[in-house]
Amino acid sequence: MDSDTRILITGANGQIGTVLTQRLRQKYGTQNVIATDIRPPQKEFEGPFELLDVLDAQRFEQVAGDYGVRQIYHLAAILSAKGEEQPLRTWEINMRGLFHAFEAGLKVGIDRMFFPSSIAAFGPDSPKVETPQKAYRAPLTVYGISKTAGENWMKYYHQRYGLDLRSVRYPGIIGYQSMPGGGTTDYAIDIFHQALQKGSYTCFLKADTRLPMMYMDDAIRATLELMEAPAEAIRIRTSYNIAGVNFTPAELAAEIQKHLPDFTIHYEPDFRQQIAEGWPQSIDDSAARRDWGWQAEYDLAKMTEDMLQHLALTC
Ligand code: SER
């Protein structure tokens, strides 16, 4: 990538956007990374920021054009649990937002775009263990339906218009740097905060609910490695499976107890249990390993230690 390539991020204040913006700025220069979000940032930070509602196609094009953007990371979306409160609104934001990103990209002539898909793109009829790249996908949530559709539109815009579009199916992402909002995997971040602040946690999933997860550092590295790979290496133009760790709430609690022996957990499953049960328990990411050399670094023990260490400093 040229040193002056301009990058636009939507949803830059979100859980992943916050960290990705920072990493991209370290890598490509603060002024080259244009953070956008529907809300102003909560903390002051250096570097360009623009208010952008992804439903506003004209503004999307204008911001991309004004800054001479060459890459888009389109992260803005409503997640799984929150999405069920307003299914049609979620569809609107997740899908129309994506079309506006494609169209702004075509208009200003971007070189490359990233769109995150999710394990939520799978459904209850997909194999649960080591879920294959090409598994049958009939998701239950509107979020999952929008991600599956988004993946197919990625491939369509790539084939039809030659746009270089890239995507991964993120598992639940766990990090100390930012808080998630409205997801089903959010318990795995909240548990750390509550463990340090209160010494106990009430989990909205059952003790034995296994889900694929990934530490934030791995997720950001996966994103950058995919985006930096040569175009001819990218053989999948829907979205790549990527795996990090997988665990149940009980296993995570036991790992936290190794550091905080008095920590207690109890379980009050709610509607999110059904969402989680429709998702894979573990992921086969051999295609990402083969095509662009993906390899996770964090296991449950390393992730837990790092989370507690960083959060203890801020508690
Ligand atoms: N973390 C997301 C959610 O729980 C899954 O992609 O909705």
PDB file of N, CA and C in Angstrom, residues 172-239:
ATOM      1  N   GLY A 172     -16.856 -14.460  18.331  1.00  0.00           N
ATOM      2  CA  GLY A 172     -17.006 -13.441  19.366  1.00  0.00           C
ATOM      3  C   GLY A 172     -15.643 -12.829  19.664  1.00  0.00           C
ATOM      4  N   ILE A 173     -15.582 -11.495  19.700  1.00  0.00           N
ATOM      5  CA  ILE A 173     -14.278 -10.834  19.880  1.00  0.00           C
ATOM      6  C   ILE A 173     -14.154 -10.317  21.319  1.00  0.00           C
ATOM      7  N   ILE A 174     -13.020 -10.638  21.935  1.00  0.00           N
ATOM      8  CA  ILE A 174     -12.795 -10.298  23.343  1.00  0.00           C
ATOM      9  C   ILE A 174     -11.592  -9.373  23.466  1.00  0.00           C
ATOM     10  N   GLY A 175     -11.838  -8.195  24.062  1.00  0.00           N
ATOM     11  CA  GLY A 175     -10.725  -7.259  24.217  1.00  0.00           C
ATOM     12  C   GLY A 175     -10.954  -6.353  25.413  1.00  0.00           C
ATOM     13  N   TYR A 176      -9.884  -5.794  25.932  1.00  0.00           N
ATOM     14  CA  TYR A 176      -9.969  -4.891  27.090  1.00  0.00           C
ATOM     15  C   TYR A 176     -10.140  -3.443  26.645  1.00  0.00           C
ATOM     16  N   GLN A 177      -9.864  -3.159  25.372  1.00  0.00           N
ATOM     17  CA  GLN A 177      -9.774  -1.773  24.912  1.00  0.00           C
ATOM     18  C   GLN A 177     -11.127  -1.099  24.761  1.00  0.00           C
ATOM     19  N   SER A 178     -12.192  -1.881  24.504  1.00  0.00           N
ATOM     20  CA  SER A 178     -13.494  -1.288  24.168  1.00  0.00           C
ATOM     21  C   SER A 178     -14.596  -2.216  24.627  1.00  0.00           C
ATOM     22  N   MET A 179     -15.804  -1.665  24.730  1.00  0.00           N
ATOM     23  CA  MET A 179     -16.944  -2.486  25.142  1.00  0.00           C
ATOM     24  C   MET A 179     -17.777  -2.854  23.919  1.00  0.00           C
ATOM     25  N   PRO A 180     -18.319  -4.067  23.910  1.00  0.00           N
ATOM     26  CA  PRO A 180     -19.194  -4.451  22.802  1.00  0.00           C
ATOM     27  C   PRO A 180     -20.587  -3.876  23.049  1.00  0.00           C
ATOM     28  N   GLY A 181     -21.444  -3.980  22.068  1.00  0.00           N
ATOM     29  CA  GLY A 181     -22.807  -3.495  22.260  1.00  0.00           C
ATOM     30  C   GLY A 181     -23.799  -4.330  21.483  1.00  0.00           C
ATOM     31  N   GLY A 182     -24.666  -5.036  22.201  1.00  0.00           N
ATOM     32  CA  GLY A 182     -25.803  -5.691  21.551  1.00  0.00           C
ATOM     33  C   GLY A 182     -25.532  -7.058  20.967  1.00  0.00           C
ATOM     34  N   GLY A 183     -24.410  -7.693  21.338  1.00  0.00           N
ATOM     35  CA  GLY A 183     -24.109  -9.020  20.801  1.00  0.00           C
ATOM     36  C   GLY A 183     -24.426 -10.131  21.789  1.00  0.00           C
ATOM     37  N   THR A 184     -24.362 -11.364  21.302  1.00  0.00           N
ATOM     38  CA  THR A 184     -24.618 -12.533  22.132  1.00  0.00           C
ATOM     39  C   THR A 184     -23.333 -13.010  22.803  1.00  0.00           C
ATOM     40  N   THR A 185     -22.204 -12.681  22.204  1.00  0.00           N
ATOM     41  CA  THR A 185     -20.922 -13.089  22.783  1.00  0.00           C
ATOM     42  C   THR A 185     -20.397 -12.055  23.794  1.00  0.00           C
ATOM     43  N   ASP A 186     -21.170 -10.999  24.029  1.00  0.00           N
ATOM     44  CA  ASP A 186     -20.721  -9.907  24.914  1.00  0.00           C
ATOM     45  C   ASP A 186     -20.428 -10.375  26.344  1.00  0.00           C
ATOM     46  N   TYR A 187     -21.054 -11.484  26.756  1.00  0.00           N
ATOM     47  CA  TYR A 187     -20.832 -11.960  28.129  1.00  0.00           C
ATOM     48  C   TYR A 187     -19.335 -12.173  28.409  1.00  0.00           C
ATOM     49  N   ALA A 188     -18.615 -12.582  27.358  1.00  0.00           N
ATOM     50  CA  ALA A 188     -17.219 -12.969  27.543  1.00  0.00           C
ATOM     51  C   ALA A 188     -16.298 -11.769  27.765  1.00  0.00           C
ATOM     52  N   ILE A 189     -16.825 -10.568  27.596  1.00  0.00           N
ATOM     53  CA  ILE A 189     -16.065  -9.359  27.958  1.00  0.00           C
ATOM     54  C   ILE A 189     -16.558  -8.860  29.324  1.00  0.00           C
ATOM     55  N   ASP A 190     -17.883  -8.805  29.446  1.00  0.00           N
ATOM     56  CA  ASP A 190     -18.492  -8.315  30.676  1.00  0.00           C
ATOM     57  C   ASP A 190     -18.015  -9.107  31.899  1.00  0.00           C
ATOM     58  N   ILE A 191     -17.860 -10.398  31.717  1.00  0.00           N
ATOM     59  CA  ILE A 191     -17.458 -11.271  32.833  1.00  0.00           C
ATOM     60  C   ILE A 191     -16.141 -10.785  33.456  1.00  0.00           C
ATOM     61  N   PHE A 192     -15.218 -10.307  32.639  1.00  0.00           N
ATOM     62  CA  PHE A 192     -13.925  -9.834  33.154  1.00  0.00           C
ATOM     63  C   PHE A 192     -14.114  -8.556  33.977  1.00  0.00           C
ATOM     64  N   HIS A 193     -14.919  -7.640  33.452  1.00  0.00           N
ATOM     65  CA  HIS A 193     -15.155  -6.378  34.166  1.00  0.00           C
ATOM     66  C   HIS A 193     -15.822  -6.648  35.517  1.00  0.00           C
ATOM     67  N   GLN A 194     -16.839  -7.522  35.488  1.00  0.00           N
ATOM     68  CA  GLN A 194     -17.572  -7.812  36.741  1.00  0.00           C
ATOM     69  C   GLN A 194     -16.699  -8.585  37.730  1.00  0.00           C
ATOM     70  N   ALA A 195     -15.878  -9.474  37.204  1.00  0.00           N
ATOM     71  CA  ALA A 195     -15.003 -10.266  38.079  1.00  0.00           C
ATOM     72  C   ALA A 195     -14.085  -9.341  38.871  1.00  0.00           C
ATOM     73  N   LEU A 196     -13.564  -8.333  38.190  1.00  0.00           N
ATOM     74  CA  LEU A 196     -12.640  -7.415  38.865  1.00  0.00           C
ATOM     75  C   LEU A 196     -13.378  -6.416  39.755  1.00  0.00           C
ATOM     76  N   GLN A 197     -14.557  -5.971  39.292  1.00  0.00           N
ATOM     77  CA  GLN A 197     -15.258  -4.929  40.054  1.00  0.00           C
ATOM     78  C   GLN A 197     -16.086  -5.492  41.203  1.00  0.00           C
ATOM     79  N   LYS A 198     -16.760  -6.646  40.948  1.00  0.00           N
ATOM     80  CA  LYS A 198     -17.709  -7.147  41.951  1.00  0.00           C
ATOM     81  C   LYS A 198     -17.356  -8.532  42.502  1.00  0.00           C
ATOM     82  N   GLY A 199     -16.500  -9.221  41.792  1.00  0.00           N
ATOM     83  CA  GLY A 199     -16.136 -10.575  42.235  1.00  0.00           C
ATOM     84  C   GLY A 199     -17.160 -11.628  41.868  1.00  0.00           C
ATOM     85  N   SER A 200     -18.204 -11.225  41.139  1.00  0.00           N
ATOM     86  CA  SER A 200     -19.201 -12.218  40.724  1.00  0.00           C
ATOM     87  C   SER A 200     -19.818 -11.794  39.397  1.00  0.00           C
ATOM     88  N   TYR A 201     -20.432 -12.735  38.714  1.00  0.00           N
ATOM     89  CA  TYR A 201     -21.042 -12.439  37.419  1.00  0.00           C
ATOM     90  C   TYR A 201     -22.282 -13.297  37.209  1.00  0.00           C
ATOM     91  N   THR A 202     -23.330 -12.659  36.689  1.00  0.00           N
ATOM     92  CA  THR A 202     -24.530 -13.396  36.306  1.00  0.00           C
ATOM     93  C   THR A 202     -24.537 -13.513  34.799  1.00  0.00           C
ATOM     94  N   CYS A 203     -24.472 -14.748  34.310  1.00  0.00           N
ATOM     95  CA  CYS A 203     -24.297 -14.981  32.873  1.00  0.00           C
ATOM     96  C   CYS A 203     -25.641 -15.220  32.210  1.00  0.00           C
ATOM     97  N   PHE A 204     -25.837 -14.586  31.043  1.00  0.00           N
ATOM     98  CA  PHE A 204     -27.112 -14.750  30.337  1.00  0.00           C
ATOM     99  C   PHE A 204     -27.131 -15.973  29.414  1.00  0.00           C
ATOM    100  N   LEU A 205     -26.032 -16.743  29.419  1.00  0.00           N
ATOM    101  CA  LEU A 205     -26.007 -18.019  28.691  1.00  0.00           C
ATOM    102  C   LEU A 205     -25.835 -19.141  29.707  1.00  0.00           C
ATOM    103  N   LYS A 206     -26.234 -20.360  29.302  1.00  0.00           N
ATOM    104  CA  LYS A 206     -26.042 -21.521  30.186  1.00  0.00           C
ATOM    105  C   LYS A 206     -24.566 -21.871  30.303  1.00  0.00           C
ATOM    106  N   ALA A 207     -24.233 -22.554  31.391  1.00  0.00           N
ATOM    107  CA  ALA A 207     -22.836 -22.868  31.725  1.00  0.00           C
ATOM    108  C   ALA A 207     -22.099 -23.613  30.610  1.00  0.00           C
ATOM    109  N   ASP A 208     -22.825 -24.451  29.867  1.00  0.00           N
ATOM    110  CA  ASP A 208     -22.147 -25.331  28.904  1.00  0.00           C
ATOM    111  C   ASP A 208     -22.303 -24.862  27.450  1.00  0.00           C
ATOM    112  N   THR A 209     -22.589 -23.581  27.254  1.00  0.00           N
ATOM    113  CA  THR A 209     -22.795 -23.071  25.892  1.00  0.00           C
ATOM    114  C   THR A 209     -21.450 -22.749  25.242  1.00  0.00           C
ATOM    115  N   ARG A 210     -21.023 -23.628  24.369  1.00  0.00           N
ATOM    116  CA  ARG A 210     -19.708 -23.444  23.737  1.00  0.00           C
ATOM    117  C   ARG A 210     -19.833 -22.554  22.498  1.00  0.00           C
ATOM    118  N   LEU A 211     -18.976 -21.548  22.420  1.00  0.00           N
ATOM    119  CA  LEU A 211     -18.977 -20.654  21.247  1.00  0.00           C
ATOM    120  C   LEU A 211     -17.541 -20.384  20.792  1.00  0.00           C
ATOM    121  N   PRO A 212     -17.369 -20.150  19.482  1.00  0.00           N
ATOM    122  CA  PRO A 212     -16.044 -19.744  18.993  1.00  0.00           C
ATOM    123  C   PRO A 212     -15.778 -18.288  19.360  1.00  0.00           C
ATOM    124  N   MET A 213     -14.576 -18.013  19.830  1.00  0.00           N
ATOM    125  CA  MET A 213     -14.208 -16.660  20.258  1.00  0.00           C
ATOM    126  C   MET A 213     -12.799 -16.348  19.747  1.00  0.00           C
ATOM    127  N   MET A 214     -12.419 -15.081  19.871  1.00  0.00           N
ATOM    128  CA  MET A 214     -11.068 -14.700  19.437  1.00  0.00           C
ATOM    129  C   MET A 214     -10.619 -13.466  20.214  1.00  0.00           C
ATOM    130  N   TYR A 215      -9.351 -13.446  20.595  1.00  0.00           N
ATOM    131  CA  TYR A 215      -8.825 -12.273  21.284  1.00  0.00           C
ATOM    132  C   TYR A 215      -8.674 -11.123  20.287  1.00  0.00           C
ATOM    133  N   MET A 216      -8.900  -9.897  20.779  1.00  0.00           N
ATOM    134  CA  MET A 216      -8.883  -8.722  19.903  1.00  0.00           C
ATOM    135  C   MET A 216      -7.587  -8.619  19.087  1.00  0.00           C
ATOM    136  N   ASP A 217      -6.458  -8.872  19.714  1.00  0.00           N
ATOM    137  CA  ASP A 217      -5.176  -8.751  18.994  1.00  0.00           C
ATOM    138  C   ASP A 217      -5.154  -9.664  17.776  1.00  0.00           C
ATOM    139  N   ASP A 218      -5.655 -10.895  17.973  1.00  0.00           N
ATOM    140  CA  ASP A 218      -5.719 -11.830  16.845  1.00  0.00           C
ATOM    141  C   ASP A 218      -6.691 -11.325  15.775  1.00  0.00           C
ATOM    142  N   ALA A 219      -7.837 -10.800  16.216  1.00  0.00           N
ATOM    143  CA  ALA A 219      -8.851 -10.347  15.253  1.00  0.00           C
ATOM    144  C   ALA A 219      -8.333  -9.200  14.386  1.00  0.00           C
ATOM    145  N   ILE A 220      -7.618  -8.281  15.030  1.00  0.00           N
ATOM    146  CA  ILE A 220      -7.080  -7.134  14.280  1.00  0.00           C
ATOM    147  C   ILE A 220      -5.997  -7.610  13.323  1.00  0.00           C
ATOM    148  N   ARG A 221      -5.162  -8.523  13.810  1.00  0.00           N
ATOM    149  CA  ARG A 221      -4.082  -9.043  12.950  1.00  0.00           C
ATOM    150  C   ARG A 221      -4.674  -9.795  11.759  1.00  0.00           C
ATOM    151  N   ALA A 222      -5.728 -10.596  12.003  1.00  0.00           N
ATOM    152  CA  ALA A 222      -6.374 -11.326  10.900  1.00  0.00           C
ATOM    153  C   ALA A 222      -6.872 -10.343   9.842  1.00  0.00           C
ATOM    154  N   THR A 223      -7.494  -9.269  10.316  1.00  0.00           N
ATOM    155  CA  THR A 223      -8.064  -8.269   9.408  1.00  0.00           C
ATOM    156  C   THR A 223      -6.966  -7.635   8.550  1.00  0.00           C
ATOM    157  N   LEU A 224      -5.872  -7.247   9.209  1.00  0.00           N
ATOM    158  CA  LEU A 224      -4.788  -6.586   8.470  1.00  0.00           C
ATOM    159  C   LEU A 224      -4.082  -7.561   7.535  1.00  0.00           C
ATOM    160  N   GLU A 225      -3.893  -8.790   7.993  1.00  0.00           N
ATOM    161  CA  GLU A 225      -3.213  -9.770   7.134  1.00  0.00           C
ATOM    162  C   GLU A 225      -4.045 -10.076   5.888  1.00  0.00           C
ATOM    163  N   LEU A 226      -5.353 -10.181   6.092  1.00  0.00           N
ATOM    164  CA  LEU A 226      -6.226 -10.427   4.931  1.00  0.00           C
ATOM    165  C   LEU A 226      -6.157  -9.252   3.956  1.00  0.00           C
ATOM    166  N   MET A 227      -6.208  -8.037   4.501  1.00  0.00           N
ATOM    167  CA  MET A 227      -6.217  -6.850   3.647  1.00  0.00           C
ATOM    168  C   MET A 227      -4.886  -6.606   2.950  1.00  0.00           C
ATOM    169  N   GLU A 228      -3.815  -7.138   3.527  1.00  0.00           N
ATOM    170  CA  GLU A 228      -2.495  -6.932   2.928  1.00  0.00           C
ATOM    171  C   GLU A 228      -2.090  -8.062   1.990  1.00  0.00           C
ATOM    172  N   ALA A 229      -2.853  -9.133   1.985  1.00  0.00           N
ATOM    173  CA  ALA A 229      -2.503 -10.282   1.124  1.00  0.00           C
ATOM    174  C   ALA A 229      -2.642  -9.889  -0.340  1.00  0.00           C
ATOM    175  N   PRO A 230      -1.808 -10.467  -1.227  1.00  0.00           N
ATOM    176  CA  PRO A 230      -1.962 -10.171  -2.650  1.00  0.00           C
ATOM    177  C   PRO A 230      -3.320 -10.652  -3.166  1.00  0.00           C
ATOM    178  N   ALA A 231      -3.908  -9.882  -4.083  1.00  0.00           N
ATOM    179  CA  ALA A 231      -5.270 -10.176  -4.544  1.00  0.00           C
ATOM    180  C   ALA A 231      -5.411 -11.606  -5.054  1.00  0.00           C
ATOM    181  N   GLU A 232      -4.334 -12.128  -5.711  1.00  0.00           N
ATOM    182  CA  GLU A 232      -4.483 -13.463  -6.297  1.00  0.00           C
ATOM    183  C   GLU A 232      -4.527 -14.561  -5.233  1.00  0.00           C
ATOM    184  N   ALA A 233      -4.124 -14.226  -3.996  1.00  0.00           N
ATOM    185  CA  ALA A 233      -4.187 -15.229  -2.917  1.00  0.00           C
ATOM    186  C   ALA A 233      -5.612 -15.399  -2.379  1.00  0.00           C
ATOM    187  N   ILE A 234      -6.442 -14.383  -2.608  1.00  0.00           N
ATOM    188  CA  ILE A 234      -7.794 -14.390  -2.022  1.00  0.00           C
ATOM    189  C   ILE A 234      -8.723 -15.196  -2.931  1.00  0.00           C
ATOM    190  N   ARG A 235      -8.909 -16.457  -2.574  1.00  0.00           N
ATOM    191  CA  ARG A 235      -9.706 -17.325  -3.438  1.00  0.00           C
ATOM    192  C   ARG A 235     -11.166 -17.371  -3.019  1.00  0.00           C
ATOM    193  N   ILE A 236     -11.439 -16.859  -1.811  1.00  0.00           N
ATOM    194  CA  ILE A 236     -12.833 -16.849  -1.341  1.00  0.00           C
ATOM    195  C   ILE A 236     -13.306 -15.409  -1.280  1.00  0.00           C
ATOM    196  N   ARG A 237     -14.341 -15.112  -2.042  1.00  0.00           N
ATOM    197  CA  ARG A 237     -14.797 -13.722  -2.130  1.00  0.00           C
ATOM    198  C   ARG A 237     -16.137 -13.516  -1.424  1.00  0.00           C
ATOM    199  N   THR A 238     -16.628 -14.571  -0.740  1.00  0.00           N
ATOM    200  CA  THR A 238     -17.732 -14.340   0.196  1.00  0.00           C
ATOM    201  C   THR A 238     -17.079 -13.905   1.506  1.00  0.00           C
ATOM    202  N   SER A 239     -16.679 -14.878   2.350  1.00  0.00           N
ATOM    203  CA  SER A 239     -16.029 -14.531   3.615  1.00  0.00           C
ATOM    204  C   SER A 239     -15.296 -15.749   4.161  1.00  0.00           C
TER     205      SER A 239
END
